[in-house]
Amino acid sequence: GDSVTQMEGPVTLSEEAFLTINCTYTATGYPSLFWYVQYPGEGLQLLLKATKADDKGSNKGFEATYRKETTSFHLEKGSVQVSDSAVYFCALSAFAGGTSYGKLTFGQGTILTVHP
Amino acid sequence: EAGVTQSPTHLIKTRGQQATLRCSPISGHTSVYWYQQALGLGLQFLLWYDEGEERNRGNFPPRFSGRQFPNYSSELNVNALELEDSALYLCASSLGTGSYEQYFGPGTRLTVT
């Protein structure tokens, strides 16, 4: 079945450091890929998405590129801020014959803590 | 534009009771999804409703059920509550079956004692 694997956390960085959170997936066909962020006590917010190979999603300084050859969708940010401290989830939405299964399959989440 | 709303925020029930959780999607969205976020188990897909019909179901027992109303709001029912049902239940909505993006509500924290 479909699965998403994220790098193990937690990740602790100093402000202005470079961030990479690795994400690889297994899916049949060509899934859509997403990064969601969850701040303490809140629901998930869509951070960025990519729907086909070589697409780059970007938002709020975060970027991720859909790499079909390596089945990866790594999240990067050039300079993190304290306000970026949150849990980050990589997810995929699978399709079969052009029809969506509807569900998102999530990675286990990566806790990011940024210190001043 | 109002986001996805869920009620109640917190719910405390006793083992064996029933719980009802509610969700209102973003205006114009016809699909509603339910997920369980249990401690240490990550996010698990529960149910997907679109245009009033159940479209897909995750690997959960039948005591987890729901429905979608004509106004596209949705209800999740959990019968015969067990201690391990304690979790954050998240609702999401999307424009429809052809839309990839799901937008989440703040969740309902269910505690079973």
CSV table of C-alpha atoms in Angstrom, one decimal:
chain,number,residue,atom,x,y,z
A,1,GLY,CA,0.0,0.0,0.0
A,2,ASP,CA,0.9,3.7,0.0
A,3,SER,CA,3.3,5.0,2.6
A,4,VAL,CA,5.3,8.0,3.5
A,5,THR,CA,8.5,8.0,5.5
A,6,GLN,CA,9.9,11.1,7.1
A,7,MET,CA,13.3,11.7,8.7
A,8,GLU,CA,13.3,10.9,12.4
A,9,GLY,CA,13.1,13.9,14.7
A,10,PRO,CA,13.0,16.0,16.6
A,11,VAL,CA,15.1,18.6,14.8
A,12,THR,CA,16.5,21.4,16.8
A,13,LEU,CA,18.1,24.5,15.0
A,14,SER,CA,19.3,27.9,15.8
A,15,GLU,CA,17.5,30.9,14.2
A,16,GLU,CA,18.6,31.6,10.6
A,17,ALA,CA,19.9,28.0,10.1
A,18,PHE,CA,19.1,26.0,7.0
A,19,LEU,CA,16.4,23.4,7.3
A,20,THR,CA,15.9,20.1,5.5
A,21,ILE,CA,13.3,17.6,6.4
A,22,ASN,CA,13.5,14.4,4.3
A,23,CYS,CA,10.4,12.7,2.9
A,24,THR,CA,10.2,9.7,0.7
A,25,TYR,CA,7.1,7.9,-0.5
A,26,THR,CA,5.8,4.6,-1.9
A,27,ALA,CA,2.7,4.8,-4.1
A,28,THR,CA,1.2,3.3,-7.2
A,29,GLY,CA,0.8,5.7,-10.1
A,30,TYR,CA,1.5,9.4,-9.7
A,31,PRO,CA,0.4,10.8,-6.3
A,32,SER,CA,0.0,14.4,-5.4
A,33,LEU,CA,2.4,15.4,-2.6
A,34,PHE,CA,1.9,17.8,0.3
A,35,TRP,CA,3.6,19.3,3.3
A,36,TYR,CA,1.3,20.3,6.2
A,37,VAL,CA,2.3,22.1,9.4
A,38,GLN,CA,0.7,21.8,12.8
A,39,TYR,CA,1.3,24.4,15.5
A,40,PRO,CA,0.8,23.5,19.1
A,41,GLY,CA,-2.9,23.0,19.9
A,42,GLU,CA,-4.0,23.6,16.4
A,43,GLY,CA,-5.1,21.6,13.3
A,44,LEU,CA,-3.1,21.1,10.2
A,45,GLN,CA,-2.3,23.9,7.8
A,46,LEU,CA,-1.4,23.2,4.2
A,47,LEU,CA,2.1,24.5,3.7
A,48,LEU,CA,2.8,23.6,0.0
A,49,LYS,CA,1.9,21.0,-2.6
A,50,ALA,CA,3.1,19.5,-5.9
A,51,THR,CA,1.0,17.5,-8.3
A,52,LYS,CA,3.4,16.1,-10.8
A,53,ALA,CA,7.1,15.2,-11.3
A,54,ASP,CA,9.6,18.1,-11.1
A,55,ASP,CA,6.9,20.5,-9.7
A,56,LYS,CA,8.3,22.8,-7.0
A,57,GLY,CA,5.9,23.8,-4.3
A,58,SER,CA,6.8,26.9,-2.3
A,59,ASN,CA,5.2,29.0,0.5
A,60,LYS,CA,6.5,31.3,3.3
A,61,GLY,CA,10.1,30.6,2.3
A,62,PHE,CA,9.6,26.8,2.4
A,63,GLU,CA,10.2,24.8,-0.8
A,64,ALA,CA,9.9,21.2,-1.9
A,65,THR,CA,10.4,19.5,-5.3
A,66,TYR,CA,8.6,16.4,-6.5
A,67,ARG,CA,11.3,14.0,-7.5
A,68,LYS,CA,9.8,10.9,-9.1
A,69,GLU,CA,13.2,9.2,-9.8
A,70,THR,CA,14.0,9.2,-6.1
A,71,THR,CA,10.4,9.2,-4.9
A,72,SER,CA,11.2,12.1,-2.6
A,73,PHE,CA,9.7,15.4,-1.6
A,74,HIS,CA,12.2,17.0,0.8
A,75,LEU,CA,11.2,20.2,2.6
A,76,GLU,CA,13.8,23.0,2.8
A,77,LYS,CA,14.0,26.5,4.1
A,78,GLY,CA,17.0,28.7,3.8
A,79,SER,CA,16.7,30.6,7.1
A,80,VAL,CA,14.4,29.4,9.9
A,81,GLN,CA,12.7,31.6,12.5
A,82,VAL,CA,11.5,30.8,16.0
A,83,SER,CA,8.0,31.1,14.7
A,84,ASP,CA,8.6,28.0,12.4
A,85,SER,CA,8.7,25.8,15.5
A,86,ALA,CA,6.0,23.2,14.8
A,87,VAL,CA,5.3,19.7,13.7
A,88,TYR,CA,5.7,19.1,9.9
A,89,PHE,CA,3.9,16.3,8.1
A,90,CYS,CA,4.6,15.0,4.6
A,91,ALA,CA,1.6,13.5,2.9
A,92,LEU,CA,0.4,12.0,-0.4
A,93,SER,CA,-2.9,11.6,-2.1
A,94,ALA,CA,-3.0,8.6,-4.4
A,95,PHE,CA,-5.0,8.1,-7.6
A,96,ALA,CA,-6.0,5.1,-9.7
A,97,GLY,CA,-7.2,5.6,-13.2
A,98,GLY,CA,-7.6,9.3,-12.6
A,99,THR,CA,-9.9,8.7,-9.7
A,100,SER,CA,-8.9,9.9,-6.2
A,101,TYR,CA,-8.9,7.6,-3.2
A,102,GLY,CA,-9.7,10.8,-1.3
A,103,LYS,CA,-7.5,10.0,1.7
A,104,LEU,CA,-4.2,11.5,2.6
A,105,THR,CA,-1.5,9.2,3.7
A,106,PHE,CA,0.8,10.9,6.2
A,107,GLY,CA,4.3,10.5,7.4
A,108,GLN,CA,4.9,10.2,11.1
A,109,GLY,CA,5.7,13.9,11.5
A,110,THR,CA,8.9,15.8,12.4
A,111,ILE,CA,9.0,18.1,15.4
A,112,LEU,CA,11.0,21.2,14.6
A,113,THR,CA,12.3,23.5,17.4
A,114,VAL,CA,14.0,26.7,16.6
A,115,HIS,CA,16.0,28.5,19.3
A,116,PRO,CA,16.8,32.3,19.2
B,1,GLU,CA,-13.7,33.3,4.4
B,2,ALA,CA,-14.5,31.0,7.3
B,3,GLY,CA,-12.4,27.9,7.6
B,4,VAL,CA,-13.4,24.4,8.6
B,5,THR,CA,-15.1,24.4,12.0
B,6,GLN,CA,-15.5,21.6,14.4
B,7,SER,CA,-17.5,21.1,17.6
B,8,PRO,CA,-17.1,20.5,20.4
B,9,THR,CA,-13.5,21.4,21.1
B,10,HIS,CA,-13.2,18.9,23.8
B,11,LEU,CA,-15.3,15.9,24.7
B,12,ILE,CA,-15.0,13.6,27.7
B,13,LYS,CA,-16.8,10.3,27.7
B,14,THR,CA,-16.9,7.1,29.6
B,15,ARG,CA,-16.0,3.8,28.2
B,16,GLY,CA,-19.0,2.2,26.4
B,17,GLN,CA,-20.7,5.5,25.7
B,18,GLN,CA,-21.3,7.0,22.3
B,19,ALA,CA,-19.6,10.2,21.0
B,20,THR,CA,-20.8,12.5,18.3
B,21,LEU,CA,-18.4,15.0,16.6
B,22,ARG,CA,-19.5,17.6,14.1
B,23,CYS,CA,-17.8,19.4,11.2
B,24,SER,CA,-18.7,22.3,8.9
B,25,PRO,CA,-16.7,22.5,5.7
B,26,ILE,CA,-15.5,25.6,4.0
B,27,SER,CA,-18.3,27.2,2.0
B,28,GLY,CA,-18.4,25.7,-1.5
B,29,HIS,CA,-16.6,22.5,-0.5
B,30,THR,CA,-18.5,19.3,-1.0
B,31,SER,CA,-16.1,16.7,0.3
B,32,VAL,CA,-15.5,16.1,4.0
B,33,TYR,CA,-12.8,13.8,5.5
B,34,TRP,CA,-12.2,12.5,9.0
B,35,TYR,CA,-8.9,11.6,10.5
B,36,GLN,CA,-7.8,10.3,13.9
B,37,GLN,CA,-4.6,11.6,15.4
B,38,ALA,CA,-3.8,9.4,18.4
B,39,LEU,CA,-0.7,9.9,20.5
B,40,GLY,CA,2.2,8.1,19.0
B,41,LEU,CA,0.2,6.7,16.0
B,42,GLY,CA,0.2,9.7,13.7
B,43,LEU,CA,-2.7,10.6,11.5
B,44,GLN,CA,-4.9,7.9,10.3
B,45,PHE,CA,-7.7,8.3,7.6
B,46,LEU,CA,-11.2,7.4,8.9
B,47,LEU,CA,-13.8,8.4,6.4
B,48,TRP,CA,-14.5,10.4,3.2
B,49,TYR,CA,-17.9,11.8,2.3
B,50,ASP,CA,-18.8,13.6,-0.9
B,51,GLU,CA,-22.3,14.7,-2.0
B,52,GLY,CA,-23.8,12.9,0.9
B,53,GLU,CA,-22.3,9.5,0.1
B,54,GLU,CA,-19.5,7.6,1.8
B,55,ARG,CA,-16.7,7.3,-0.8
B,56,ASN,CA,-13.9,5.6,1.1
B,57,ARG,CA,-13.2,4.2,4.6
B,58,GLY,CA,-10.0,3.6,6.5
B,59,ASN,CA,-9.1,0.5,8.5
B,60,PHE,CA,-11.4,1.2,11.5
B,61,PRO,CA,-14.1,-1.0,13.0
B,62,PRO,CA,-17.8,-0.4,12.1
B,63,ARG,CA,-18.5,1.4,15.4
B,64,PHE,CA,-16.9,4.4,13.7
B,65,SER,CA,-19.5,5.8,11.4
B,66,GLY,CA,-20.8,9.0,10.1
B,67,ARG,CA,-22.9,10.9,7.6
B,68,GLN,CA,-22.9,14.0,5.5
B,69,PHE,CA,-25.9,16.3,5.5
B,70,PRO,CA,-27.5,18.2,2.5
B,71,ASN,CA,-25.6,21.3,3.5
B,72,TYR,CA,-22.3,19.3,3.4
B,73,SER,CA,-21.7,19.4,7.1
B,74,SER,CA,-20.8,16.1,8.6
B,75,GLU,CA,-21.0,14.1,11.8
B,76,LEU,CA,-18.7,11.4,13.1
B,77,ASN,CA,-20.2,8.9,15.5
B,78,VAL,CA,-18.2,6.5,17.7
B,79,ASN,CA,-20.1,3.8,19.4
B,80,ALA,CA,-19.1,1.6,22.3
B,81,LEU,CA,-16.2,3.9,23.2
B,82,GLU,CA,-12.9,2.3,24.2
B,83,LEU,CA,-10.0,3.8,26.0
B,84,GLU,CA,-7.8,3.7,22.9
B,85,ASP,CA,-10.4,5.9,21.0
B,86,SER,CA,-8.9,8.8,23.0
B,87,ALA,CA,-7.4,11.1,20.3
B,88,LEU,CA,-7.7,14.3,18.4
B,89,TYR,CA,-10.2,13.9,15.6
B,90,LEU,CA,-9.6,16.2,12.6
B,91,CYS,CA,-12.0,17.1,9.9
B,92,ALA,CA,-10.9,18.4,6.5
B,93,SER,CA,-12.8,19.6,3.5
B,94,SER,CA,-12.0,20.0,-0.2
B,95,LEU,CA,-13.8,21.3,-3.3
B,96,GLY,CA,-14.7,17.8,-4.5
B,97,THR,CA,-13.4,14.5,-5.7
B,98,GLY,CA,-11.2,16.2,-8.3
B,99,SER,CA,-9.5,18.4,-5.8
B,100,TYR,CA,-6.2,17.4,-4.2
B,101,GLU,CA,-6.0,19.9,-1.4
B,102,GLN,CA,-7.6,19.3,1.9
B,103,TYR,CA,-8.1,22.0,4.5
B,104,PHE,CA,-8.3,21.1,8.1
B,105,GLY,CA,-10.3,22.2,11.1
B,106,PRO,CA,-8.8,22.7,14.6
B,107,GLY,CA,-10.0,19.2,15.8
B,108,THR,CA,-12.1,17.7,18.6
B,109,ARG,CA,-10.1,16.3,21.5
B,110,LEU,CA,-12.0,13.1,22.6
B,111,THR,CA,-11.0,11.7,26.0
B,112,VAL,CA,-12.4,8.3,27.0
B,113,THR,CA,-12.2,7.5,30.8
